[in-house]
Short mmCIF file of C-alpha atoms and ligand atoms in Angstrom, two decimals:
data_model
loop_
_atom_site.label_atom_id
_atom_site.label_comp_id
_atom_site.label_asym_id
_atom_site.label_seq_id
_atom_site.Cartn_x
_atom_site.Cartn_y
_atom_site.Cartn_z
CA UNK A 28 133.63 124.67 104.43
CA UNK A 29 130.80 123.88 101.55
CA UNK A 30 132.03 123.42 97.71
CA UNK A 31 129.33 126.09 97.19
CA UNK A 32 130.25 129.32 98.16
CA UNK A 33 132.22 133.12 96.54
CA UNK A 34 135.46 132.37 97.55
CA UNK A 35 137.93 135.63 96.27
CA UNK A 36 139.79 133.43 93.51
CA UNK A 37 138.55 130.47 91.23
CA UNK A 38 140.77 127.77 89.65
CA UNK A 39 140.48 125.30 86.76
CA UNK A 40 139.08 122.52 87.82
CA UNK A 41 140.87 119.75 85.97
CA UNK A 42 141.98 115.78 85.83
CA UNK A 43 139.64 115.96 89.62
CA UNK A 44 142.64 119.04 91.06
CA UNK A 45 141.39 122.41 91.60
CA UNK A 46 144.70 124.63 88.86
CA UNK A 47 144.99 127.35 88.16
CA UNK A 48 145.33 128.81 84.57
CA UNK A 49 149.59 127.94 83.06
CA UNK A 50 149.56 131.03 82.42
CA UNK A 51 148.26 132.20 85.11
CA UNK A 52 145.76 134.74 83.99
CA UNK A 53 142.60 135.43 85.25
CA UNK A 54 139.55 137.37 84.39
CA UNK A 55 137.08 139.36 86.67
CA UNK A 56 133.14 138.00 86.99
CA UNK A 57 131.03 140.98 87.97
CA UNK A 58 128.16 141.24 90.23
CA UNK A 59 124.99 141.63 88.26
CA UNK A 60 123.37 143.27 91.18
CA UNK A 61 125.79 146.38 91.89
CA UNK A 62 128.20 145.61 88.66
CA UNK A 63 130.97 145.52 91.51
CA UNK A 64 134.07 142.81 91.44
CA UNK A 65 132.59 139.45 92.78
CA UNK A 66 135.60 136.79 91.93
CA UNK A 67 138.50 136.32 89.76
CA UNK A 68 137.99 132.88 87.26
CA UNK A 69 141.03 131.82 86.23
CA UNK A 70 141.27 132.35 82.18
CA UNK A 71 141.96 128.64 81.15
CA UNK A 72 144.41 128.65 78.14
CA UNK A 73 145.00 126.27 74.51
CA UNK A 74 147.78 124.09 77.24
CA UNK A 75 144.52 124.38 79.82
CA UNK A 76 141.58 123.15 77.84
CA UNK A 77 143.60 120.25 76.08
CA UNK A 78 145.04 119.47 79.63
CA UNK A 79 141.37 118.83 80.17
CA UNK A 80 140.68 117.18 76.86
CA UNK A 81 143.84 114.62 77.69
CA UNK A 82 141.90 114.16 81.01
CA UNK A 83 138.86 113.38 79.86
CA UNK A 84 140.54 110.70 77.09
CA UNK A 85 142.08 109.06 79.94
CA UNK A 86 139.34 108.82 81.92
CA UNK A 87 136.27 107.74 79.36
CA UNK A 88 136.88 104.24 79.36
CA UNK A 89 137.47 103.48 83.00
CA UNK A 90 134.25 105.28 83.25
CA UNK A 91 132.51 103.78 80.45
CA UNK A 92 133.29 100.24 82.19
CA UNK A 93 132.17 100.87 85.02
CA UNK A 94 128.27 98.96 85.40
CA UNK A 95 125.21 101.28 84.11
CA UNK A 96 123.58 100.65 87.75
CA UNK A 97 127.19 102.02 89.41
CA UNK A 98 127.28 104.94 86.63
CA UNK A 99 123.34 105.14 88.33
CA UNK A 100 123.89 105.10 91.98
CA UNK A 101 126.81 107.67 91.95
CA UNK A 102 124.55 109.93 90.41
CA UNK A 103 121.74 109.66 92.76
CA UNK A 104 124.26 110.07 95.02
CA UNK A 105 124.72 113.51 93.14
CA UNK A 106 120.88 114.44 93.51
CA UNK A 107 121.08 113.63 97.38
CA UNK A 108 124.54 115.90 98.04
CA UNK A 109 122.94 118.62 95.68
CA UNK A 110 120.04 119.46 97.97
CA UNK A 111 122.22 118.91 101.24
CA UNK A 112 124.04 122.05 100.36
CA UNK A 113 120.93 123.60 97.87
CA UNK A 114 120.41 126.80 100.55
CA UNK A 115 124.31 127.66 99.50
CA UNK A 116 124.33 126.60 95.86
CA UNK A 117 120.83 129.24 95.88
CA UNK A 118 122.70 131.99 97.59
CA UNK A 119 125.85 131.33 94.76
CA UNK A 120 123.61 131.10 91.91
CA UNK A 121 121.40 134.08 92.53
CA UNK A 122 124.92 136.03 93.48
CA UNK A 123 126.40 135.20 90.48
CA UNK A 124 123.78 135.43 87.71
CA UNK A 125 121.53 137.62 89.16
CA UNK A 126 118.54 136.04 89.59
CA UNK A 127 116.06 135.83 91.83
CA UNK A 128 116.61 133.82 95.27
CA UNK A 129 113.23 131.40 95.32
CA UNK A 130 114.13 131.01 91.08
CA UNK A 131 117.74 130.47 92.03
CA UNK A 132 116.71 127.73 94.97
CA UNK A 133 114.01 126.65 92.70
CA UNK A 134 117.31 126.06 89.80
CA UNK A 135 118.94 124.09 92.48
CA UNK A 136 116.12 121.69 92.70
CA UNK A 137 115.79 120.80 89.20
CA UNK A 138 119.68 120.34 88.43
CA UNK A 139 119.15 117.91 91.66
CA UNK A 140 116.24 115.97 89.37
CA UNK A 141 118.93 116.32 86.20
CA UNK A 142 120.56 113.80 88.17
CA UNK A 143 117.43 111.41 89.56
CA UNK A 144 116.29 111.12 86.45
CA UNK A 145 119.00 110.49 84.62
CA UNK A 146 121.11 108.61 88.03
CA UNK A 147 117.26 105.92 87.19
CA UNK A 148 117.51 105.87 83.82
CA UNK A 149 121.26 104.55 83.93
CA UNK A 150 120.40 100.90 83.21
CA UNK A 151 117.87 101.12 81.44
CA UNK A 152 119.52 101.70 78.59
CA UNK A 153 118.39 98.98 76.19
CA UNK A 154 118.57 98.26 72.08
CA UNK A 155 116.56 96.95 70.16
CA UNK A 156 116.53 93.08 68.50
CA UNK A 157 116.22 92.94 64.74
CA UNK A 158 114.66 89.95 63.44
CA UNK A 159 116.79 88.65 59.42
CA UNK A 160 116.07 86.43 57.23
CA UNK A 161 115.28 82.99 58.47
CA UNK A 162 117.21 82.28 62.03
CA UNK A 163 119.64 85.21 61.80
CA UNK A 164 119.31 88.74 63.51
CA UNK A 165 121.27 91.52 64.63
CA UNK A 166 120.92 93.39 68.36
CA UNK A 167 122.00 96.86 68.57
CA UNK A 168 123.73 98.63 71.76
CA UNK A 169 124.01 102.64 72.62
CA UNK A 170 127.62 102.97 73.54
CA UNK A 171 129.05 106.53 75.04
CA UNK A 172 130.55 109.14 72.19
CA UNK A 173 133.88 109.62 74.46
CA UNK A 174 134.64 113.28 74.81
CA UNK A 175 132.38 115.42 74.80
CA UNK A 176 132.35 118.72 74.78
CA UNK A 177 129.83 121.55 76.49
CA UNK A 178 130.10 124.90 76.03
CA UNK A 179 127.30 126.82 78.18
CA UNK A 180 126.29 130.22 78.25
CA UNK A 181 125.63 132.33 81.88
CA UNK A 182 121.80 132.53 82.42
CA UNK A 183 120.72 128.19 83.95
CA UNK A 184 125.14 127.60 84.47
CA UNK A 185 123.85 125.58 87.24
CA UNK A 186 120.36 123.64 85.57
CA UNK A 187 122.19 123.68 81.98
CA UNK A 188 125.34 122.28 83.96
CA UNK A 189 123.44 119.82 85.27
CA UNK A 190 121.23 118.35 82.59
CA UNK A 191 124.61 118.73 80.47
CA UNK A 192 126.42 116.45 82.86
CA UNK A 193 124.67 114.06 84.23
CA UNK A 194 123.28 112.46 80.99
CA UNK A 195 126.79 112.85 79.16
CA UNK A 196 128.03 110.86 82.18
CA UNK A 197 124.95 107.57 82.68
CA UNK A 198 126.04 106.82 78.72
CA UNK A 199 129.10 106.47 79.56
CA UNK A 200 130.94 109.66 78.53
CA UNK A 201 133.85 111.49 80.30
CA UNK A 202 134.05 115.45 79.32
CA UNK A 203 135.16 118.69 78.66
CA UNK A 204 132.61 121.56 80.34
CA UNK A 205 133.32 125.29 79.44
CA UNK A 206 130.74 127.58 81.60
CA UNK A 207 130.26 131.21 80.70
CA UNK A 208 132.87 134.12 81.83
CA UNK A 209 129.52 135.68 83.24
CA UNK A 210 129.11 133.33 85.49
CA UNK A 211 130.76 130.15 85.79
CA UNK A 212 130.74 129.09 89.72
CA UNK A 213 128.38 126.69 90.08
CA UNK A 214 129.36 124.33 87.51
CA UNK A 215 132.59 124.01 88.85
CA UNK A 216 130.20 123.14 92.34
CA UNK A 217 129.28 120.98 90.71
CA UNK A 218 132.73 119.12 89.72
CA UNK A 219 133.44 119.12 93.37
CA UNK A 220 130.11 116.96 94.13
CA UNK A 221 130.63 114.75 91.29
CA UNK A 222 134.22 114.42 93.15
CA UNK A 223 132.62 114.14 96.42
CA UNK A 224 130.03 111.83 95.34
CA UNK A 225 133.18 108.93 93.98
CA UNK A 226 133.07 110.23 90.56
CA UNK A 227 137.11 108.97 89.13
CA UNK A 228 139.21 112.11 88.28
CA UNK A 229 139.05 113.26 84.76
CA UNK A 230 135.76 112.50 84.03
CA UNK A 231 134.20 115.61 84.77
CA UNK A 232 136.63 118.98 84.26
CA UNK A 233 135.24 122.70 83.99
CA UNK A 234 137.38 124.97 82.13
CA UNK A 235 136.27 128.08 83.03
CA UNK A 236 137.79 130.99 80.14
CA UNK A 237 136.64 133.29 77.61
CA UNK A 238 134.76 132.31 74.75
CA UNK A 239 137.09 133.21 71.80
CA UNK A 240 139.85 131.27 73.41
CA UNK A 241 139.01 128.58 75.54
CA UNK A 242 135.98 127.94 74.11
CA UNK A 243 137.18 128.66 70.22
CA UNK A 244 140.16 125.74 70.96
CA UNK A 245 137.70 123.36 72.13
CA UNK A 246 135.28 123.84 69.48
CA UNK A 247 137.80 123.43 66.74
CA UNK A 248 139.38 120.24 68.78
CA UNK A 249 139.87 117.26 66.93
CA UNK A 250 140.83 114.87 70.47
CA UNK A 251 136.75 115.32 71.32
CA UNK A 252 133.85 113.66 69.65
CA UNK A 253 131.10 115.77 69.80
CA UNK A 254 130.49 118.84 71.06
CA UNK A 255 126.56 120.09 73.12
CA UNK A 256 126.88 124.15 72.07
CA UNK A 257 124.04 126.42 74.15
CA UNK A 258 124.04 129.90 73.32
CA UNK A 259 123.52 132.47 71.04
CA UNK A 260 123.50 131.72 67.16
CA UNK A 261 126.46 134.44 66.10
CA UNK A 262 128.16 131.81 68.70
CA UNK A 263 126.54 128.89 67.93
CA UNK A 264 127.84 130.08 64.20
CA UNK A 265 131.32 130.05 65.11
CA UNK A 266 131.04 126.37 67.53
CA UNK A 267 130.01 124.57 64.04
CA UNK A 268 131.78 126.51 61.48
CA UNK A 269 134.97 125.20 63.90
CA UNK A 270 133.88 121.72 64.52
CA UNK A 271 132.37 121.16 60.70
CA UNK A 272 136.14 121.45 60.12
CA UNK A 273 136.64 118.19 62.09
CA UNK A 274 133.36 117.17 60.98
CA UNK A 275 132.62 117.09 64.95
CA UNK A 276 128.72 116.27 65.36
CA UNK A 277 127.32 119.65 67.22
CA UNK A 278 124.45 119.86 69.54
CA UNK A 279 122.80 123.17 68.86
CA UNK A 280 120.46 125.19 71.47
CA UNK A 281 119.93 128.70 70.42
CA UNK A 282 117.06 130.65 71.91
CA UNK A 283 113.89 131.90 70.58
CA UNK A 284 111.51 134.17 70.42
CA UNK A 285 108.32 132.08 71.88
CA UNK A 286 104.77 133.11 71.08
CA UNK A 287 101.64 132.23 73.58
CA UNK A 288 99.13 132.44 71.78
CA UNK A 289 95.91 133.79 73.28
CA UNK A 290 92.46 133.02 71.01
CA UNK A 291 88.97 134.61 71.63
CA UNK A 292 87.87 132.05 74.42
CA UNK A 293 91.17 132.50 76.92
CA UNK A 294 90.69 132.27 80.14
CA UNK A 295 92.83 135.72 80.74
CA UNK A 296 92.55 134.74 84.62
CA UNK A 297 94.62 132.12 84.35
CA UNK A 298 96.65 133.42 81.02
CA UNK A 299 98.12 137.21 82.62
CA UNK A 300 100.29 135.73 85.35
CA UNK A 301 101.63 133.05 83.55
CA UNK A 302 102.56 135.30 79.78
CA UNK A 303 104.70 137.77 82.83
CA UNK A 304 105.98 134.88 84.70
CA UNK A 305 107.22 133.18 81.10
CA UNK A 306 108.34 137.13 80.27
CA UNK A 307 110.73 137.95 83.61
CA UNK A 308 111.62 135.06 84.95
CA UNK A 309 115.33 135.15 84.78
CA UNK A 310 114.84 139.27 83.39
CA UNK A 311 113.52 137.99 80.19
CA UNK A 312 117.14 135.79 79.65
CA UNK A 313 115.42 132.16 79.27
CA UNK A 314 116.11 130.97 76.16
CA UNK A 315 112.62 129.93 76.29
CA UNK A 316 111.65 133.10 77.33
CA UNK A 317 107.98 134.09 76.38
CA UNK A 318 108.59 136.99 74.26
CA UNK A 319 106.06 137.14 71.67
CA UNK A 320 102.14 137.12 72.24
CA UNK A 321 99.47 136.77 69.18
CA UNK A 322 96.13 137.45 70.66
CA UNK A 323 92.64 138.08 69.19
CA UNK A 324 91.34 141.17 68.16
CA UNK A 325 88.44 140.63 70.57
CA UNK A 326 90.88 140.61 73.16
CA UNK A 327 93.21 142.84 73.01
CA UNK A 328 93.38 145.76 74.83
CA UNK A 329 91.85 143.96 77.95
CA UNK A 330 95.10 141.20 77.56
CA UNK A 331 96.63 144.11 77.57
CA UNK A 332 95.31 146.46 80.08
CA UNK A 333 95.69 143.13 82.75
CA UNK A 334 99.54 143.02 81.95
CA UNK A 335 100.12 146.75 82.10
CA UNK A 336 98.98 146.01 85.81
CA UNK A 337 100.73 142.77 86.37
CA UNK A 338 104.83 144.57 84.81
CA UNK A 339 104.16 148.03 86.97
CA UNK A 340 103.84 145.55 89.30
CA UNK A 341 107.20 143.37 89.22
CA UNK A 342 109.70 144.71 92.04
CA UNK A 343 112.46 145.00 90.64
CA UNK A 344 115.90 144.71 92.81
CA UNK A 345 118.59 142.16 94.11
CA UNK A 346 118.58 138.65 93.34
CA UNK A 347 119.49 137.95 97.10
CA UNK A 348 116.47 140.46 98.31
CA UNK A 349 114.10 138.43 96.11
CA UNK A 350 112.61 140.92 94.32
CA UNK A 351 109.97 139.48 91.20
CA UNK A 352 112.46 139.86 89.03
CA UNK A 353 116.79 140.65 88.89
CA UNK A 354 119.25 143.23 87.26
CA UNK A 355 120.60 141.75 83.97
CA UNK A 356 123.66 139.55 83.20
CA UNK A 357 125.99 142.76 82.43
CA UNK A 358 126.13 146.13 81.08
CA UNK A 359 126.48 144.71 77.24
CA UNK A 360 123.25 142.69 77.95
CA UNK A 361 121.28 145.64 79.52
CA UNK A 362 122.99 147.87 76.52
CA UNK A 363 121.42 145.59 74.02
CA UNK A 364 117.88 145.18 75.59
CA UNK A 365 117.79 149.03 75.68
CA UNK A 366 118.69 149.69 71.91
CA UNK A 367 116.04 147.23 71.59
CA UNK A 368 113.26 149.25 72.90
CA UNK A 369 114.10 152.42 70.55
CA UNK A 370 114.30 149.64 67.60
CA UNK A 371 110.86 149.09 68.64
CA UNK A 372 109.82 152.35 68.91
CA UNK A 373 111.75 153.72 65.47
CA UNK A 374 109.65 151.07 64.03
CA UNK A 375 106.62 151.67 64.93
CA UNK A 376 105.71 150.41 67.90
CA UNK A 377 103.92 151.81 71.42
CA UNK A 378 105.49 150.64 74.43
CA UNK A 379 102.47 151.06 77.45
CA UNK A 380 104.87 149.69 79.95
CA UNK A 381 108.94 150.15 81.38
CA UNK A 382 111.39 150.78 78.50
CA UNK A 383 112.96 152.90 81.87
CA UNK A 384 117.03 151.15 83.33
CA UNK A 385 115.27 151.27 86.34
CA UNK A 386 116.88 152.39 89.50
CA UNK A 387 118.00 150.34 92.57
CA UNK A 388 118.34 152.43 95.47
CA UNK A 389 121.72 151.36 96.35
CA UNK A 390 122.60 149.62 93.93
CA UNK A 391 124.09 150.56 90.36
CA UNK A 392 123.40 147.37 88.97
CA UNK A 393 121.97 146.28 85.06
CA UNK A 394 118.75 146.98 86.13
CA UNK A 395 115.38 147.18 84.04
CA UNK A 396 111.79 147.40 84.00
CA UNK A 397 109.63 144.97 82.18
CA UNK A 398 108.98 146.55 78.82
CA UNK A 399 105.54 145.48 77.05
CA UNK A 400 105.21 146.64 73.41
CA UNK A 401 102.12 146.94 71.42
CA UNK A 402 101.39 147.90 68.13
CA UNK A 403 104.01 145.29 66.68
CA UNK A 404 103.67 143.40 63.64
CA UNK A 405 105.48 140.66 62.06
CA UNK A 406 107.90 142.42 59.97
CA UNK A 407 109.57 144.56 62.99
CA UNK A 408 112.83 143.53 64.60
CA UNK A 409 110.86 143.22 67.80
CA UNK A 410 108.69 140.33 66.81
CA UNK A 411 111.11 138.63 64.89
CA UNK A 412 114.88 138.96 66.95
CA UNK A 413 115.84 137.40 70.30
CA UNK A 414 116.37 140.30 72.83
CA UNK A 415 117.17 138.92 76.04
CA UNK A 416 115.66 140.63 78.35
CA UNK A 417 112.11 141.45 79.58
CA UNK A 418 110.53 143.30 76.74
CA UNK A 419 106.90 141.74 75.28
CA UNK A 420 106.19 142.37 71.71
CA UNK A 421 102.08 142.33 71.72
CA UNK A 422 100.85 140.98 68.00
CA UNK A 423 97.24 141.59 67.21
CA UNK A 424 95.30 138.57 64.45
CA UNK A 425 91.29 138.86 63.40
CA UNK A 426 91.18 134.92 64.19
CA UNK A 427 92.67 131.18 64.08
CA UNK A 428 94.40 130.85 61.08
CA UNK A 429 95.95 133.96 61.43
CA UNK A 430 97.22 133.29 64.36
CA UNK A 431 98.99 130.21 63.74
CA UNK A 432 100.24 132.24 60.65
CA UNK A 433 101.22 134.70 63.03
CA UNK A 434 103.26 132.40 65.20
CA UNK A 435 105.30 130.43 63.16
CA UNK A 436 106.33 133.41 61.23
CA UNK A 437 109.58 133.37 63.10
CA UNK A 438 113.33 132.39 62.11
CA UNK A 439 113.21 130.42 65.79
CA UNK A 440 110.85 127.86 66.90
CA UNK A 441 111.53 126.60 70.66
CA UNK A 442 108.91 126.71 72.34
CA UNK A 443 104.99 128.06 72.10
CA UNK A 444 102.20 128.54 74.33
CA UNK A 445 98.12 127.96 73.52
CA UNK A 446 95.64 129.77 75.12
CA UNK A 447 92.07 128.38 74.91
CA UNK A 448 88.88 127.13 76.06
CA UNK A 449 88.66 124.97 73.39
CA UNK A 450 89.76 121.46 72.90
CA UNK A 451 90.32 121.01 69.29
CA UNK A 452 91.30 124.32 68.60
CA UNK A 453 94.14 123.38 70.97
CA UNK A 454 95.12 120.10 69.71
CA UNK A 455 95.25 122.15 66.37
CA UNK A 456 97.22 124.66 66.87
CA UNK A 457 99.90 122.19 69.66
CA UNK A 458 100.04 120.14 66.48
CA UNK A 459 100.86 122.99 63.43
CA UNK A 460 102.97 125.01 65.63
CA UNK A 461 106.13 124.86 64.54
CA UNK A 462 108.71 124.46 67.75
CA UNK A 463 109.69 122.15 69.63
CA UNK A 464 106.99 122.07 72.69
CA UNK A 465 103.98 123.33 73.05
CA UNK A 466 102.07 124.10 76.61
CA UNK A 467 98.53 124.44 76.33
CA UNK A 468 97.12 126.46 79.19
CA UNK A 469 100.06 126.65 80.92
CA UNK A 470 104.14 127.29 80.11
CA UNK A 471 107.33 126.04 80.69
CA UNK A 472 110.75 127.66 80.33
CA UNK A 473 113.27 125.93 82.12
CA UNK A 474 112.93 122.67 83.96
CA UNK A 475 110.89 120.19 82.48
CA UNK A 476 113.71 117.30 83.16
CA UNK A 477 111.91 114.62 81.80
CA UNK A 478 110.49 116.76 78.67
CA UNK A 479 112.51 116.52 75.74
CA UNK A 480 113.84 120.03 74.86
CA UNK A 481 115.04 121.56 71.78
CA UNK A 482 114.39 123.66 68.48
CA UNK A 483 113.07 123.83 65.22
CA UNK A 484 114.43 126.16 62.43
CA UNK A 485 117.07 128.85 64.12
CA UNK A 486 116.15 127.64 67.33
CA UNK A 487 118.77 124.98 67.27
CA UNK A 488 118.77 120.57 66.37
CA UNK A 489 119.86 117.48 68.42
CA UNK A 490 117.29 117.13 72.20
CA UNK A 491 118.76 117.76 75.49
CA UNK A 492 116.03 116.35 78.72
CA UNK A 493 113.86 113.65 79.26
CA UNK A 494 115.73 110.05 77.63
CA UNK A 495 115.02 112.00 74.61
CA UNK A 496 119.09 113.48 75.09
CA UNK A 497 120.67 109.99 76.03
CA UNK A 498 120.49 109.23 72.14
CA UNK A 499 122.10 112.41 71.50
CA UNK A 500 125.05 111.15 74.07
CA UNK A 501 125.27 107.58 72.50
CA UNK A 502 126.05 106.20 69.57
CA UNK A 503 124.69 102.61 68.00
CA UNK A 504 126.72 99.77 67.78
CA UNK A 505 124.67 97.31 65.76
CA UNK A 506 125.88 93.37 65.71
CA UNK A 507 124.39 91.10 63.47
CA UNK A 508 124.23 87.70 63.70
CA UNK A 509 124.12 84.79 61.14
CA UNK A 510 122.50 81.72 62.52
CA UNK A 511 122.77 78.02 61.95
CA UNK A 512 121.47 75.29 63.16
CA UNK A 513 123.53 72.29 63.76
CA UNK A 514 122.51 70.55 61.18
CA UNK A 515 123.99 73.08 58.37
P1 NDP B 14 127.39 133.54 73.89
O1 NDP B 14 126.39 132.61 73.00
O2 NDP B 14 128.58 134.59 72.92
O3 NDP B 14 128.34 131.91 75.08
C1 NDP B 14 127.61 131.32 75.23
C2 NDP B 14 128.76 130.24 75.20
O4 NDP B 14 129.93 130.27 74.84
C3 NDP B 14 129.49 131.47 76.16
O5 NDP B 14 129.88 129.95 77.57
C4 NDP B 14 130.51 131.81 75.74
O6 NDP B 14 132.29 132.26 76.80
C5 NDP B 14 130.91 130.62 75.09
N1 NDP B 14 131.96 131.36 73.66
C6 NDP B 14 131.50 132.90 73.39
N2 NDP B 14 132.60 132.94 71.77
C7 NDP B 14 132.74 131.43 71.41
C8 NDP B 14 133.13 130.57 70.46
N3 NDP B 14 134.35 131.63 69.77
N4 NDP B 14 133.58 129.99 70.34
C9 NDP B 14 133.26 129.09 71.14
N5 NDP B 14 132.81 129.05 71.86
C10 NDP B 14 132.65 130.94 72.50
O7 NDP B 14 126.79 134.61 74.09
P2 NDP B 14 126.51 135.98 75.04
O8 NDP B 14 126.95 135.96 76.68
O9 NDP B 14 127.45 136.58 74.22
O10 NDP B 14 125.50 136.86 74.18
C11 NDP B 14 125.00 137.06 73.30
C12 NDP B 14 123.62 136.54 73.67
O11 NDP B 14 123.44 135.47 72.86
C13 NDP B 14 122.34 137.03 74.17
O12 NDP B 14 122.38 138.30 74.34
C14 NDP B 14 121.31 136.57 74.01
O13 NDP B 14 120.57 137.06 73.11
C15 NDP B 14 122.73 135.30 73.42
N6 NDP B 14 122.06 134.20 73.96
C16 NDP B 14 121.07 132.85 74.12
C17 NDP B 14 121.25 132.13 75.04
C18 NDP B 14 120.47 130.63 75.24
O14 NDP B 14 120.09 129.74 75.72
N7 NDP B 14 119.72 130.54 74.06
C19 NDP B 14 121.89 131.82 76.52
C20 NDP B 14 122.80 132.37 75.85
C21 NDP B 14 122.98 133.84 75.81
P3 NDP B 14 132.67 133.35 77.17
O15 NDP B 14 131.25 134.04 77.69
O16 NDP B 14 133.54 133.40 77.60
O17 NDP B 14 132.15 134.47 76.33
#
């Protein structure tokens, strides 16, 4: 049997073995396409999370002593194994999250790429040599942090699970990973794939559970050395506050309201399909989703007409049937999205298309149609707040300066896109946009394995992905040498 199947019940993964929660408690994981029970997941309590931390603590020194080349070879082998069960993993991911099968397949490939990328980097984590007075010098080493906690969301459990685990392991850390309630299945499968590739027991532990129980315990633990959190800003605040009490460092990835800036000279036939995909990918539940368009007034009507046409053509359906867009993750998330559409109406924006909780024949899942809002102004909530659904807010501007000001007028700063045929304008905007990544005439939601990723402003801090993430998962030791000549 493949490690990647939806079983009737799933357990925790601690110290290299599956085990139920000590309390015996479980919670329901629902299929977003049908609203029906998919499986029952063991709910880690405090004792279970502590057992996972203890297992990680015991395993970490041994793992850190494994030569980097061997750690890298193991990660590379995991990439191979992920690709070996790609179809099964994609089906599980699609079923658990609701995302279209082809997007889930892309996520599987990206997950494999994370392991391949960090596997290749494992024996290339060098330090510096620092010349001092005379012959004196110092060298630096990047050492592991120890036991790291990783609290991840439901939107990309496999991709985010892979990017978190691969880099932590490359650096010689052991981890306790808490997946989200709504989508814990592929992170559990990853733990088993790692074990199959030879990872010693205890180095990776996966503890699904309720956020306010398992997540909160992990965040407040004095026995961990670092926390990486990906999710909503409100929960991020709680995690940071808990970590602060023990002076634990955190990396925060908190989402955004990412703008696509469409200048007067943009090629709309190139931009429209990309802007549409940047919104509907994963039903808008992507931290880096493109949810604002800032467009020059001279191109506004043409862009809106083309986007309305593209949105109307979006096929909504069950992930496994591979539509363009699947359901939202949960009833609560659909309520949230629909309530923002009411907010948009009350604030005076105009709904050009979408806005309904769409019916998909034979399914009672959490579907919505992609929504296009125009007449949006920068102070509106639909321009400022992360909705986390397929809702695109269009803001019209009169010139390039106003385009930059409007794009930057946001509490968030995760990513941005610039659409123009003029290289000077593209470079000027790219240099002046306040965000962690800028795409010129393209958009990079998800993926981007080698590209440092993280936020300015309230989108968070610290960087994941790329070689930059290795800095987050290591600490620097400096060793200084006082060099004397033999005769001294
Ligand atoms: P959360 O931010 O609450 O969930 C992210 C992770 O944090 C989950 O594993 C969750 O567990 C865990 N968690 C919840 N409460 C705590 C706690 N007190 N201490 C430690 N960990 C905790 O996201 P939601 O699912 O509630 O979504 C709410 C909103 O957040 C969304 O509508 C969206 O706007 C935003 N969001 C942003 C994401 C991003 O990638 N930027 C991803 C997900 C959400 P559990 O699942 O058990 O609650």
